[in-house]
mmCIF file of C-alpha atoms (C1' of nucleotides) and ligand atoms in Angstrom:
data_model
loop_
_atom_site.group_PDB
_atom_site.id
_atom_site.type_symbol
_atom_site.label_atom_id
_atom_site.label_comp_id
_atom_site.label_asym_id
_atom_site.label_seq_id
_atom_site.Cartn_x
_atom_site.Cartn_y
_atom_site.Cartn_z
ATOM 1 C CA MET E 1 0.000 0.000 0.000
ATOM 2 C CA VAL E 2 1.966 2.887 1.322
ATOM 3 C CA PHE E 3 5.384 1.480 0.436
ATOM 4 C CA SER E 4 6.837 -0.110 -2.663
ATOM 5 C CA LYS E 5 7.364 -3.842 -2.512
ATOM 6 C CA THR E 6 11.090 -3.183 -2.465
ATOM 7 C CA CYS E 7 10.620 -1.033 0.598
ATOM 8 C CA GLU E 8 8.426 -3.586 2.352
ATOM 9 C CA TYR E 9 11.117 -6.213 1.857
ATOM 10 C CA GLY E 10 13.734 -3.749 3.010
ATOM 11 C CA ILE E 11 11.971 -2.945 6.235
ATOM 12 C CA ARG E 12 11.266 -6.594 6.928
ATOM 13 C CA ALA E 13 14.881 -7.517 6.274
ATOM 14 C CA VAL E 14 16.173 -4.815 8.563
ATOM 15 C CA ILE E 15 13.808 -5.917 11.302
ATOM 16 C CA PHE E 16 14.808 -9.538 10.766
ATOM 17 C CA ILE E 17 18.501 -8.758 10.972
ATOM 18 C CA ALA E 18 17.927 -6.638 14.064
ATOM 19 C CA GLN E 19 16.091 -9.512 15.718
ATOM 20 C CA LYS E 20 18.706 -12.102 14.881
ATOM 21 C CA SER E 21 21.977 -10.216 15.198
ATOM 22 C CA GLU E 22 21.442 -8.937 18.689
ATOM 23 C CA ASN E 23 24.479 -10.669 20.123
ATOM 24 C CA GLY E 24 26.865 -9.775 17.326
ATOM 25 C CA ALA E 25 25.867 -12.707 15.134
ATOM 26 C CA LYS E 26 25.892 -12.291 11.386
ATOM 27 C CA ILE E 27 23.034 -13.448 9.217
ATOM 28 C CA GLY E 28 23.538 -14.842 5.728
ATOM 29 C CA ILE E 29 21.499 -13.559 2.836
ATOM 30 C CA LYS E 30 19.820 -16.897 2.269
ATOM 31 C CA GLU E 31 18.668 -17.063 5.848
ATOM 32 C CA ILE E 32 17.328 -13.550 5.569
ATOM 33 C CA ALA E 33 15.462 -14.310 2.359
ATOM 34 C CA ALA E 34 13.939 -17.381 3.944
ATOM 35 C CA GLY E 35 13.165 -15.510 7.132
ATOM 36 C CA ILE E 36 11.209 -12.757 5.461
ATOM 37 C CA ASP E 37 9.975 -14.830 2.531
ATOM 38 C CA SER E 38 11.492 -12.828 -0.302
ATOM 39 C CA PRO E 39 13.495 -13.593 -3.439
ATOM 40 C CA VAL E 40 17.146 -14.079 -2.485
ATOM 41 C CA HIS E 41 18.764 -11.940 -5.139
ATOM 42 C CA PHE E 42 16.199 -9.248 -4.842
ATOM 43 C CA ILE E 43 16.664 -8.707 -1.135
ATOM 44 C CA ALA E 44 20.409 -8.975 -1.722
ATOM 45 C CA LYS E 45 20.245 -5.955 -3.978
ATOM 46 C CA ILE E 46 18.216 -4.016 -1.489
ATOM 47 C CA LEU E 47 20.603 -4.813 1.343
ATOM 48 C CA GLN E 48 23.598 -3.831 -0.767
ATOM 49 C CA ASP E 49 22.025 -0.436 -1.071
ATOM 50 C CA LEU E 50 21.149 -0.158 2.600
ATOM 51 C CA SER E 51 24.648 -1.294 3.399
ATOM 52 C CA LYS E 52 26.216 1.508 1.364
ATOM 53 C CA ARG E 53 24.105 3.933 3.316
ATOM 54 C CA GLY E 54 25.204 2.456 6.623
ATOM 55 C CA LEU E 55 21.763 1.249 7.640
ATOM 56 C CA VAL E 56 23.004 -2.312 7.846
ATOM 57 C CA GLN E 57 26.520 -3.741 7.945
ATOM 58 C CA SER E 58 27.997 -6.722 6.186
ATOM 59 C CA THR E 59 31.146 -8.783 5.834
ATOM 60 C CA LYS E 60 32.071 -11.182 3.068
ATOM 61 C CA GLY E 61 33.587 -14.606 3.324
ATOM 62 C CA PRO E 62 33.003 -17.583 5.579
ATOM 63 C CA ASN E 63 30.902 -16.713 8.596
ATOM 64 C CA GLY E 64 30.162 -13.430 6.928
ATOM 65 C CA GLY E 65 26.720 -11.946 6.576
ATOM 66 C CA PHE E 66 24.659 -8.989 7.609
ATOM 67 C CA TYR E 67 24.383 -7.386 11.003
ATOM 68 C CA ILE E 68 23.579 -4.064 12.567
ATOM 69 C CA ASP E 69 26.127 -2.078 14.501
ATOM 70 C CA LYS E 70 25.663 0.261 17.442
ATOM 71 C CA VAL E 71 25.351 3.294 15.224
ATOM 72 C CA ALA E 72 22.803 1.738 12.880
ATOM 73 C CA GLN E 73 20.772 0.535 15.857
ATOM 74 C CA LYS E 74 19.928 4.151 16.492
ATOM 75 C CA ARG E 75 18.727 4.830 12.953
ATOM 76 C CA THR E 76 14.997 4.634 12.368
ATOM 77 C CA LEU E 77 12.645 2.950 9.940
ATOM 78 C CA ALA E 78 12.072 6.408 8.487
ATOM 79 C CA ASP E 79 15.702 6.328 7.354
ATOM 80 C CA VAL E 80 15.134 2.949 5.720
ATOM 81 C CA VAL E 81 12.044 4.146 3.907
ATOM 82 C CA ARG E 82 13.760 7.344 2.838
ATOM 83 C CA ALA E 83 16.675 5.324 1.479
ATOM 84 C CA ILE E 84 14.463 3.079 -0.630
ATOM 85 C CA ASP E 85 11.318 4.986 -1.531
ATOM 86 C CA GLY E 86 12.584 8.519 -1.085
ATOM 87 C CA GLU E 87 10.929 11.449 0.598
ATOM 88 C CA ASN E 88 7.634 11.393 -1.200
ATOM 89 C CA ILE E 89 5.691 9.637 1.470
ATOM 90 C CA PHE E 90 6.768 12.256 3.979
ATOM 91 C CA ILE E 91 6.245 15.364 1.909
ATOM 92 C CA GLY E 92 4.394 14.434 -1.284
ATOM 93 C CA CYS E 93 0.863 15.472 -2.169
ATOM 94 C CA GLY E 94 -1.687 12.704 -1.794
ATOM 95 C CA LEU E 95 -3.294 13.633 -5.083
ATOM 96 C CA GLY E 96 0.023 13.656 -6.890
ATOM 97 C CA LEU E 97 0.542 17.400 -7.325
ATOM 98 C CA LYS E 98 4.193 18.179 -7.916
ATOM 99 C CA ASN E 99 4.457 20.416 -4.899
ATOM 100 C CA CYS E 100 2.441 20.091 -1.767
ATOM 101 C CA SER E 101 2.179 23.569 -0.319
ATOM 102 C CA GLU E 102 0.030 25.728 1.895
ATOM 103 C CA THR E 103 -0.225 28.389 -0.767
ATOM 104 C CA LYS E 104 -1.511 26.035 -3.440
ATOM 105 C CA PRO E 105 -3.096 23.181 -1.537
ATOM 106 C CA CYS E 106 -5.080 20.361 -3.087
ATOM 107 C CA PRO E 107 -8.602 19.810 -1.778
ATOM 108 C CA LEU E 108 -7.401 17.222 0.713
ATOM 109 C CA HIS E 109 -4.215 18.935 1.768
ATOM 110 C CA SER E 110 -4.966 19.370 5.434
ATOM 111 C CA GLU E 111 -6.259 15.816 5.721
ATOM 112 C CA PHE E 112 -3.180 14.394 4.015
ATOM 113 C CA LYS E 113 -0.996 16.367 6.370
ATOM 114 C CA LEU E 114 -2.507 14.454 9.246
ATOM 115 C CA ILE E 115 -2.006 11.140 7.486
ATOM 116 C CA ARG E 116 1.587 11.928 6.618
ATOM 117 C CA SER E 117 2.412 13.080 10.087
ATOM 118 C CA GLU E 118 0.977 9.858 11.475
ATOM 119 C CA ILE E 119 3.225 7.919 9.094
ATOM 120 C CA GLN E 120 6.179 10.110 9.933
ATOM 121 C CA LYS E 121 5.611 9.677 13.642
ATOM 122 C CA THR E 122 5.386 5.906 13.352
ATOM 123 C CA LEU E 123 8.480 5.495 11.236
ATOM 124 C CA SER E 124 10.719 8.006 12.914
ATOM 125 C CA SER E 125 9.961 6.828 16.414
ATOM 126 C CA ALA E 126 10.863 3.231 15.603
ATOM 127 C CA THR E 127 14.612 2.732 15.795
ATOM 128 C CA ILE E 128 16.138 -0.316 14.194
ATOM 129 C CA GLY E 129 17.425 -1.363 17.584
ATOM 130 C CA ASP E 130 13.856 -1.515 18.855
ATOM 131 C CA PHE E 131 13.315 -4.734 16.973
ATOM 132 C CA ASN E 132 15.731 -7.043 18.707
ATOM 133 C CA GLU E 133 14.544 -10.440 19.767
ATOM 134 C CA SER E 134 14.451 -9.779 23.470
ATOM 135 C CA LEU E 135 12.007 -6.944 22.937
ATOM 136 C CA ASN E 136 10.056 -8.850 20.361
ATOM 137 C CA LEU E 137 9.503 -12.078 22.310
ATOM 138 C CA GLY E 138 7.884 -13.752 19.334
ATOM 139 C CA LEU E 139 4.875 -11.507 19.561
ATOM 140 C CA SER E 140 5.053 -10.299 15.996
ATOM 141 C CA PHE E 141 5.719 -11.762 12.578
ATOM 142 C CA ILE E 142 7.407 -10.718 9.369
ATOM 143 C CA LYS E 143 6.318 -13.556 7.175
ATOM 144 C CA GLU E 144 3.187 -15.621 6.792
ATOM 145 C CA ARG E 145 3.913 -19.250 7.281
ATOM 146 C CA MET U 1 2.576 7.916 -2.407
ATOM 147 C CA VAL U 2 -0.437 6.233 -0.969
ATOM 148 C CA PHE U 3 -2.347 5.883 -4.248
ATOM 149 C CA SER U 4 -1.441 4.681 -7.704
ATOM 150 C CA LYS U 5 -1.076 7.354 -10.352
ATOM 151 C CA THR U 6 -4.255 6.024 -11.921
ATOM 152 C CA CYS U 7 -6.050 6.587 -8.659
ATOM 153 C CA GLU U 8 -4.647 10.072 -8.191
ATOM 154 C CA TYR U 9 -5.922 11.016 -11.636
ATOM 155 C CA GLY U 10 -9.236 9.384 -10.876
ATOM 156 C CA ILE U 11 -9.787 11.318 -7.685
ATOM 157 C CA ARG U 12 -8.740 14.564 -9.309
ATOM 158 C CA ALA U 13 -11.063 13.970 -12.236
ATOM 159 C CA VAL U 14 -14.003 13.198 -9.977
ATOM 160 C CA ILE U 15 -13.348 16.328 -7.962
ATOM 161 C CA PHE U 16 -13.010 18.371 -11.130
ATOM 162 C CA ILE U 17 -16.270 17.079 -12.558
ATOM 163 C CA ALA U 18 -18.009 17.683 -9.249
ATOM 164 C CA GLN U 19 -16.760 21.258 -9.230
ATOM 165 C CA LYS U 20 -17.802 22.014 -12.790
ATOM 166 C CA SER U 21 -21.013 20.077 -13.200
ATOM 167 C CA GLU U 22 -22.819 21.528 -10.236
ATOM 168 C CA ASN U 23 -25.660 23.026 -12.272
ATOM 169 C CA GLY U 24 -26.220 19.994 -14.464
ATOM 170 C CA ALA U 25 -23.546 20.918 -16.990
ATOM 171 C CA LYS U 26 -21.589 18.162 -18.704
ATOM 172 C CA ILE U 27 -17.847 18.278 -19.020
ATOM 173 C CA GLY U 28 -15.982 16.918 -22.032
ATOM 174 C CA ILE U 29 -13.065 14.581 -21.606
ATOM 175 C CA LYS U 30 -10.618 17.041 -23.132
ATOM 176 C CA GLU U 31 -11.621 19.733 -20.723
ATOM 177 C CA ILE U 32 -11.230 17.309 -17.851
ATOM 178 C CA ALA U 33 -7.784 16.211 -19.005
ATOM 179 C CA ALA U 34 -6.706 19.836 -19.328
ATOM 180 C CA GLY U 35 -8.279 20.719 -16.012
ATOM 181 C CA ILE U 36 -6.442 18.085 -14.040
ATOM 182 C CA ASP U 37 -3.349 17.962 -16.230
ATOM 183 C CA SER U 38 -3.492 14.325 -17.255
ATOM 184 C CA PRO U 39 -3.192 12.384 -20.519
ATOM 185 C CA VAL U 40 -6.534 12.531 -22.327
ATOM 186 C CA HIS U 41 -6.864 8.874 -23.217
ATOM 187 C CA PHE U 42 -5.627 7.716 -19.899
ATOM 188 C CA ILE U 43 -8.169 9.613 -17.864
ATOM 189 C CA ALA U 44 -10.771 8.557 -20.425
ATOM 190 C CA LYS U 45 -10.081 4.938 -19.538
ATOM 191 C CA ILE U 46 -10.298 5.628 -15.860
ATOM 192 C CA LEU U 47 -13.585 7.482 -16.209
ATOM 193 C CA GLN U 48 -15.049 4.695 -18.329
ATOM 194 C CA ASP U 49 -14.426 2.407 -15.430
ATOM 195 C CA LEU U 50 -15.795 4.808 -12.833
ATOM 196 C CA SER U 51 -18.789 5.336 -15.080
ATOM 197 C CA LYS U 52 -19.559 1.610 -15.197
ATOM 198 C CA ARG U 53 -19.522 1.605 -11.434
ATOM 199 C CA GLY U 54 -21.879 4.559 -11.266
ATOM 200 C CA LEU U 55 -19.404 6.898 -9.610
ATOM 201 C CA VAL U 56 -19.685 9.327 -12.503
ATOM 202 C CA GLN U 57 -22.211 9.593 -15.303
ATOM 203 C CA SER U 58 -21.722 10.290 -18.967
ATOM 204 C CA THR U 59 -23.560 10.816 -22.243
ATOM 205 C CA LYS U 60 -22.189 10.584 -25.742
ATOM 206 C CA GLY U 61 -22.757 12.870 -28.660
ATOM 207 C CA PRO U 62 -22.799 16.630 -29.045
ATOM 208 C CA ASN U 63 -23.025 18.432 -25.740
ATOM 209 C CA GLY U 64 -22.292 15.128 -24.117
ATOM 210 C CA GLY U 65 -19.700 14.621 -21.459
ATOM 211 C CA PHE U 66 -19.300 13.637 -17.846
ATOM 212 C CA TYR U 67 -21.323 14.737 -14.888
ATOM 213 C CA ILE U 68 -22.325 13.523 -11.470
ATOM 214 C CA ASP U 69 -25.884 12.752 -10.568
ATOM 215 C CA LYS U 70 -27.656 13.060 -7.244
ATOM 216 C CA VAL U 71 -26.910 9.511 -6.273
ATOM 217 C CA ALA U 72 -23.213 9.703 -7.118
ATOM 218 C CA GLN U 73 -22.954 12.993 -5.210
ATOM 219 C CA LYS U 74 -23.464 10.974 -2.060
ATOM 220 C CA ARG U 75 -20.714 8.473 -2.823
ATOM 221 C CA THR U 76 -17.363 9.096 -1.216
ATOM 222 C CA LEU U 77 -13.749 9.282 -2.278
ATOM 223 C CA ALA U 78 -13.309 5.990 -0.476
ATOM 224 C CA ASP U 79 -15.568 4.457 -3.123
ATOM 225 C CA VAL U 80 -13.426 5.966 -5.864
ATOM 226 C CA VAL U 81 -10.237 4.655 -4.338
ATOM 227 C CA ARG U 82 -11.780 1.251 -3.769
ATOM 228 C CA ALA U 83 -12.891 1.141 -7.407
ATOM 229 C CA ILE U 84 -9.443 1.918 -8.743
ATOM 230 C CA ASP U 85 -6.864 0.672 -6.252
ATOM 231 C CA GLY U 86 -8.948 -1.883 -4.428
ATOM 232 C CA GLU U 87 -9.225 -2.517 -0.721
ATOM 233 C CA ASN U 88 -5.596 -2.890 0.111
ATOM 234 C CA ILE U 89 -5.089 0.588 1.425
ATOM 235 C CA PHE U 90 -7.940 0.078 3.871
ATOM 236 C CA ILE U 91 -7.114 -3.394 5.085
ATOM 237 C CA GLY U 92 -3.643 -4.375 3.833
ATOM 238 C CA CYS U 93 -0.567 -4.880 5.982
ATOM 239 C CA GLY U 94 1.906 -2.022 5.778
ATOM 240 C CA LEU U 95 4.784 -4.465 5.540
ATOM 241 C CA GLY U 96 3.117 -6.435 2.786
ATOM 242 C CA LEU U 97 2.060 -9.530 4.704
ATOM 243 C CA LYS U 98 -0.734 -11.336 2.903
ATOM 244 C CA ASN U 99 -3.121 -11.081 5.808
ATOM 245 C CA CYS U 100 -3.137 -8.331 8.349
ATOM 246 C CA SER U 101 -4.525 -9.840 11.505
ATOM 247 C CA GLU U 102 -4.546 -9.455 15.240
ATOM 248 C CA THR U 103 -3.489 -13.043 15.707
ATOM 249 C CA LYS U 104 -0.428 -12.792 13.488
ATOM 250 C CA PRO U 105 0.454 -9.113 13.509
ATOM 251 C CA CYS U 106 3.548 -7.604 11.951
ATOM 252 C CA PRO U 107 5.786 -5.535 14.206
ATOM 253 C CA LEU U 108 4.061 -2.328 13.165
ATOM 254 C CA HIS U 109 0.527 -3.645 13.095
ATOM 255 C CA SER U 110 -0.996 -1.384 15.716
ATOM 256 C CA GLU U 111 0.708 1.669 14.257
ATOM 257 C CA PHE U 112 -0.476 0.874 10.752
ATOM 258 C CA LYS U 113 -3.977 0.463 12.067
ATOM 259 C CA LEU U 114 -3.908 4.080 13.167
ATOM 260 C CA ILE U 115 -2.582 5.207 9.810
ATOM 261 C CA ARG U 116 -5.153 3.242 7.896
ATOM 262 C CA SER U 117 -7.998 4.465 10.002
ATOM 263 C CA GLU U 118 -6.859 8.022 9.427
ATOM 264 C CA ILE U 119 -6.897 7.360 5.695
ATOM 265 C CA GLN U 120 -10.236 5.627 5.926
ATOM 266 C CA LYS U 121 -11.722 8.489 7.902
ATOM 267 C CA THR U 122 -10.506 11.082 5.425
ATOM 268 C CA LEU U 123 -11.723 9.271 2.342
ATOM 269 C CA SER U 124 -15.026 8.025 3.622
ATOM 270 C CA SER U 125 -16.072 11.321 5.110
ATOM 271 C CA ALA U 126 -15.495 13.191 1.853
ATOM 272 C CA THR U 127 -18.492 12.813 -0.426
ATOM 273 C CA ILE U 128 -18.118 13.615 -4.098
ATOM 274 C CA GLY U 129 -20.767 16.277 -3.703
ATOM 275 C CA ASP U 130 -18.569 18.046 -1.163
ATOM 276 C CA PHE U 131 -16.336 19.265 -3.935
ATOM 277 C CA ASN U 132 -18.707 21.503 -5.845
ATOM 278 C CA GLU U 133 -17.487 24.914 -6.831
ATOM 279 C CA SER U 134 -19.616 26.885 -4.414
ATOM 280 C CA LEU U 135 -18.020 25.058 -1.531
ATOM 281 C CA ASN U 136 -14.601 25.221 -3.036
ATOM 282 C CA LEU U 137 -14.442 28.949 -3.834
ATOM 283 C CA GLY U 138 -11.122 28.618 -5.570
ATOM 284 C CA LEU U 139 -9.358 27.823 -2.344
ATOM 285 C CA SER U 140 -7.853 24.584 -3.513
ATOM 286 C CA PHE U 141 -6.190 23.246 -6.630
ATOM 287 C CA ILE U 142 -6.026 20.032 -8.586
ATOM 288 C CA LYS U 143 -3.276 20.926 -10.971
ATOM 289 C CA GLU U 144 -0.072 22.908 -10.762
ATOM 290 C CA ARG U 145 -0.084 25.668 -13.303
ATOM 291 C "C1'" DT K 1 -31.408 11.028 -42.291
ATOM 292 C "C1'" DT K 2 -26.903 12.333 -42.501
ATOM 293 C "C1'" DA K 3 -22.899 14.676 -40.529
ATOM 294 C "C1'" DA K 4 -20.606 16.038 -36.544
ATOM 295 C "C1'" DA K 5 -19.572 15.440 -31.835
ATOM 296 C "C1'" DT K 6 -18.490 12.782 -28.188
ATOM 297 C "C1'" DA K 7 -17.600 8.763 -25.156
ATOM 298 C "C1'" DA K 8 -16.475 3.620 -25.286
ATOM 299 C "C1'" DA K 9 -13.692 0.019 -26.535
ATOM 300 C "C1'" DG K 10 -9.720 -2.309 -27.978
ATOM 301 C "C1'" DA K 11 -5.063 -2.790 -29.314
ATOM 302 C "C1'" DT K 12 -0.521 -1.351 -28.814
ATOM 303 C "C1'" DT K 13 3.600 0.891 -26.938
ATOM 304 C "C1'" DT K 14 6.570 2.669 -23.336
ATOM 305 C "C1'" DA K 15 8.432 2.901 -18.888
ATOM 306 C "C1'" DA K 16 9.083 1.410 -14.390
ATOM 307 C "C1'" DA K 17 9.108 -2.064 -10.875
ATOM 308 C "C1'" DA K 18 9.993 -6.597 -9.619
ATOM 309 C "C1'" DC K 19 12.633 -10.450 -10.079
ATOM 310 C "C1'" DT K 20 16.524 -13.641 -11.911
ATOM 311 C "C1'" DC K 21 20.981 -15.119 -13.446
ATOM 312 C "C1'" DT K 22 26.003 -14.786 -13.909
ATOM 313 C "C1'" DT K 23 30.378 -13.070 -12.754
ATOM 314 C "C1'" DT K 24 33.492 -10.729 -9.646
ATOM 315 C "C1'" DT K 25 35.565 -9.431 -5.313
ATOM 316 C "C1'" DA K 26 36.606 -9.901 -0.533
ATOM 317 C "C1'" DT K 27 37.370 -12.834 3.530
ATOM 318 C "C1'" DT K 28 38.376 -16.792 6.138
ATOM 319 C "C1'" DT K 29 40.366 -21.069 7.223
ATOM 320 C "C1'" DG K 30 42.955 -25.241 6.540
ATOM 321 C "C1'" DC W 1 48.784 -20.047 -0.524
ATOM 322 C "C1'" DA W 2 44.639 -22.525 -2.119
ATOM 323 C "C1'" DA W 3 40.043 -23.580 -1.637
ATOM 324 C "C1'" DA W 4 35.713 -22.480 0.065
ATOM 325 C "C1'" DT W 5 32.382 -19.165 1.443
ATOM 326 C "C1'" DA W 6 29.770 -15.247 1.227
ATOM 327 C "C1'" DA W 7 28.493 -10.590 -0.321
ATOM 328 C "C1'" DA W 8 28.902 -7.117 -4.315
ATOM 329 C "C1'" DA W 9 28.207 -5.957 -8.800
ATOM 330 C "C1'" DG W 10 26.345 -6.088 -13.248
ATOM 331 C "C1'" DA W 11 23.471 -7.642 -16.865
ATOM 332 C "C1'" DG W 12 19.281 -9.495 -18.264
ATOM 333 C "C1'" DT W 13 14.296 -10.936 -18.031
ATOM 334 C "C1'" DT W 14 9.509 -10.693 -16.700
ATOM 335 C "C1'" DT W 15 5.607 -8.393 -15.076
ATOM 336 C "C1'" DT W 16 2.817 -4.561 -14.118
ATOM 337 C "C1'" DA W 17 1.591 0.217 -14.531
ATOM 338 C "C1'" DA W 18 1.237 4.099 -17.365
ATOM 339 C "C1'" DA W 19 0.414 6.179 -21.579
ATOM 340 C "C1'" DT W 20 -0.855 6.330 -26.547
ATOM 341 C "C1'" DC W 21 -3.185 5.343 -30.807
ATOM 342 C "C1'" DT W 22 -6.983 3.613 -33.579
ATOM 343 C "C1'" DT W 23 -11.535 2.146 -34.328
ATOM 344 C "C1'" DT W 24 -16.399 1.738 -32.995
ATOM 345 C "C1'" DA W 25 -20.799 3.038 -31.001
ATOM 346 C "C1'" DT W 26 -24.043 6.496 -29.502
ATOM 347 C "C1'" DT W 27 -26.272 10.879 -29.472
ATOM 348 C "C1'" DT W 28 -27.587 15.310 -31.184
ATOM 349 C "C1'" DA W 29 -28.898 18.625 -34.320
ATOM 350 C "C1'" DA W 30 -29.061 20.502 -38.878
HETATM 351 S S1 LIG X 201 -1.193 19.806 -1.802
HETATM 352 FE FE1 LIG X 201 -2.052 17.834 -1.762
HETATM 353 S S2 LIG X 201 -1.409 17.159 0.139
HETATM 354 FE FE2 LIG X 201 -0.618 19.173 0.152
HETATM 355 S S1 LIG X 202 -0.133 -7.293 10.112
HETATM 356 FE FE1 LIG X 202 0.978 -5.642 9.334
HETATM 357 S S2 LIG X 202 -0.432 -4.063 9.541
HETATM 358 FE FE2 LIG X 202 -1.531 -5.704 10.417
#
DNA sequence: TTAAATAAAGATTTAAAACTCTTTTATTTG
DNA sequence: CAAATAAAAGAGTTTTAAATCTTTATTTAA
């Protein structure tokens, strides 16, 4: 809905890695793909990108994989979304006008502002570190079966 | 962001027709396309679909065009969105899980529920009739220039 | 009753998103 | 150092969304 499929996978992968890498463990790409139920190479691409931006970390070679360092733990899901889908969801007009503005508002401008700020609040108050396993306790799910 | 481009055009077209057809006038497809700044044939397709579903009305021939009857005036933007983009925005999981449910919630389930209900509230409380010109008074815009 | 106007329908093209496959590079370990 | 492992990079394919073009059907009015 709100996010591209790429972005949904990205968020789920980040959450998955955060859950699993709590104690410094590294998670291989295949395990991640299985864990969030996504195509292996597709999520690999996404993580490469997030890795360049420092939102996840990775090392190659045996026992390599993805993890999340102290710094990245403090980043938020808003950063992840911004990295993948860009700013539009945070600032774009709901009716697709090029510029959302107070001076030339669309008929739903004030309503969309509320919606966007709700989205913004949700995503920017959720740090990546919030999703580690000990906080999660198996109460939530990032794949179906 | 939240809607497909098709849906954005659709909403804008419906609002435009509602604004212009207040006194029973009919609006031609070219005028609509110009008025909302969209490709003529593309919005034509969208309106054909909305027309079949009774969300707008149309007549062919000279002086023909699109308009909105009494019944359609009472329909809401939620109906328009549902017709074009389907239900997903109202019920779908923000992280793309097949089924959003309380029993198997994603990590952001309760937050997404708030977002969705905000969207739902906005769209279902805006009737098509709300957008006629006399209410609008040139205070809002559905195209840039 | 014919010509013009207009939407409807259908077919096609283009562009973007989603997904896959292959090769390369870095790292570890024996 | 060689072999194995794992991510990075790049190229390619498929699918879906967006946009365009052409033809047909309906309505009006001269
Ligand atoms: S102008 Fe449309 S949301 Fe601000
Ligand atoms: S399960 Fe994700 S929003 Fe409900």
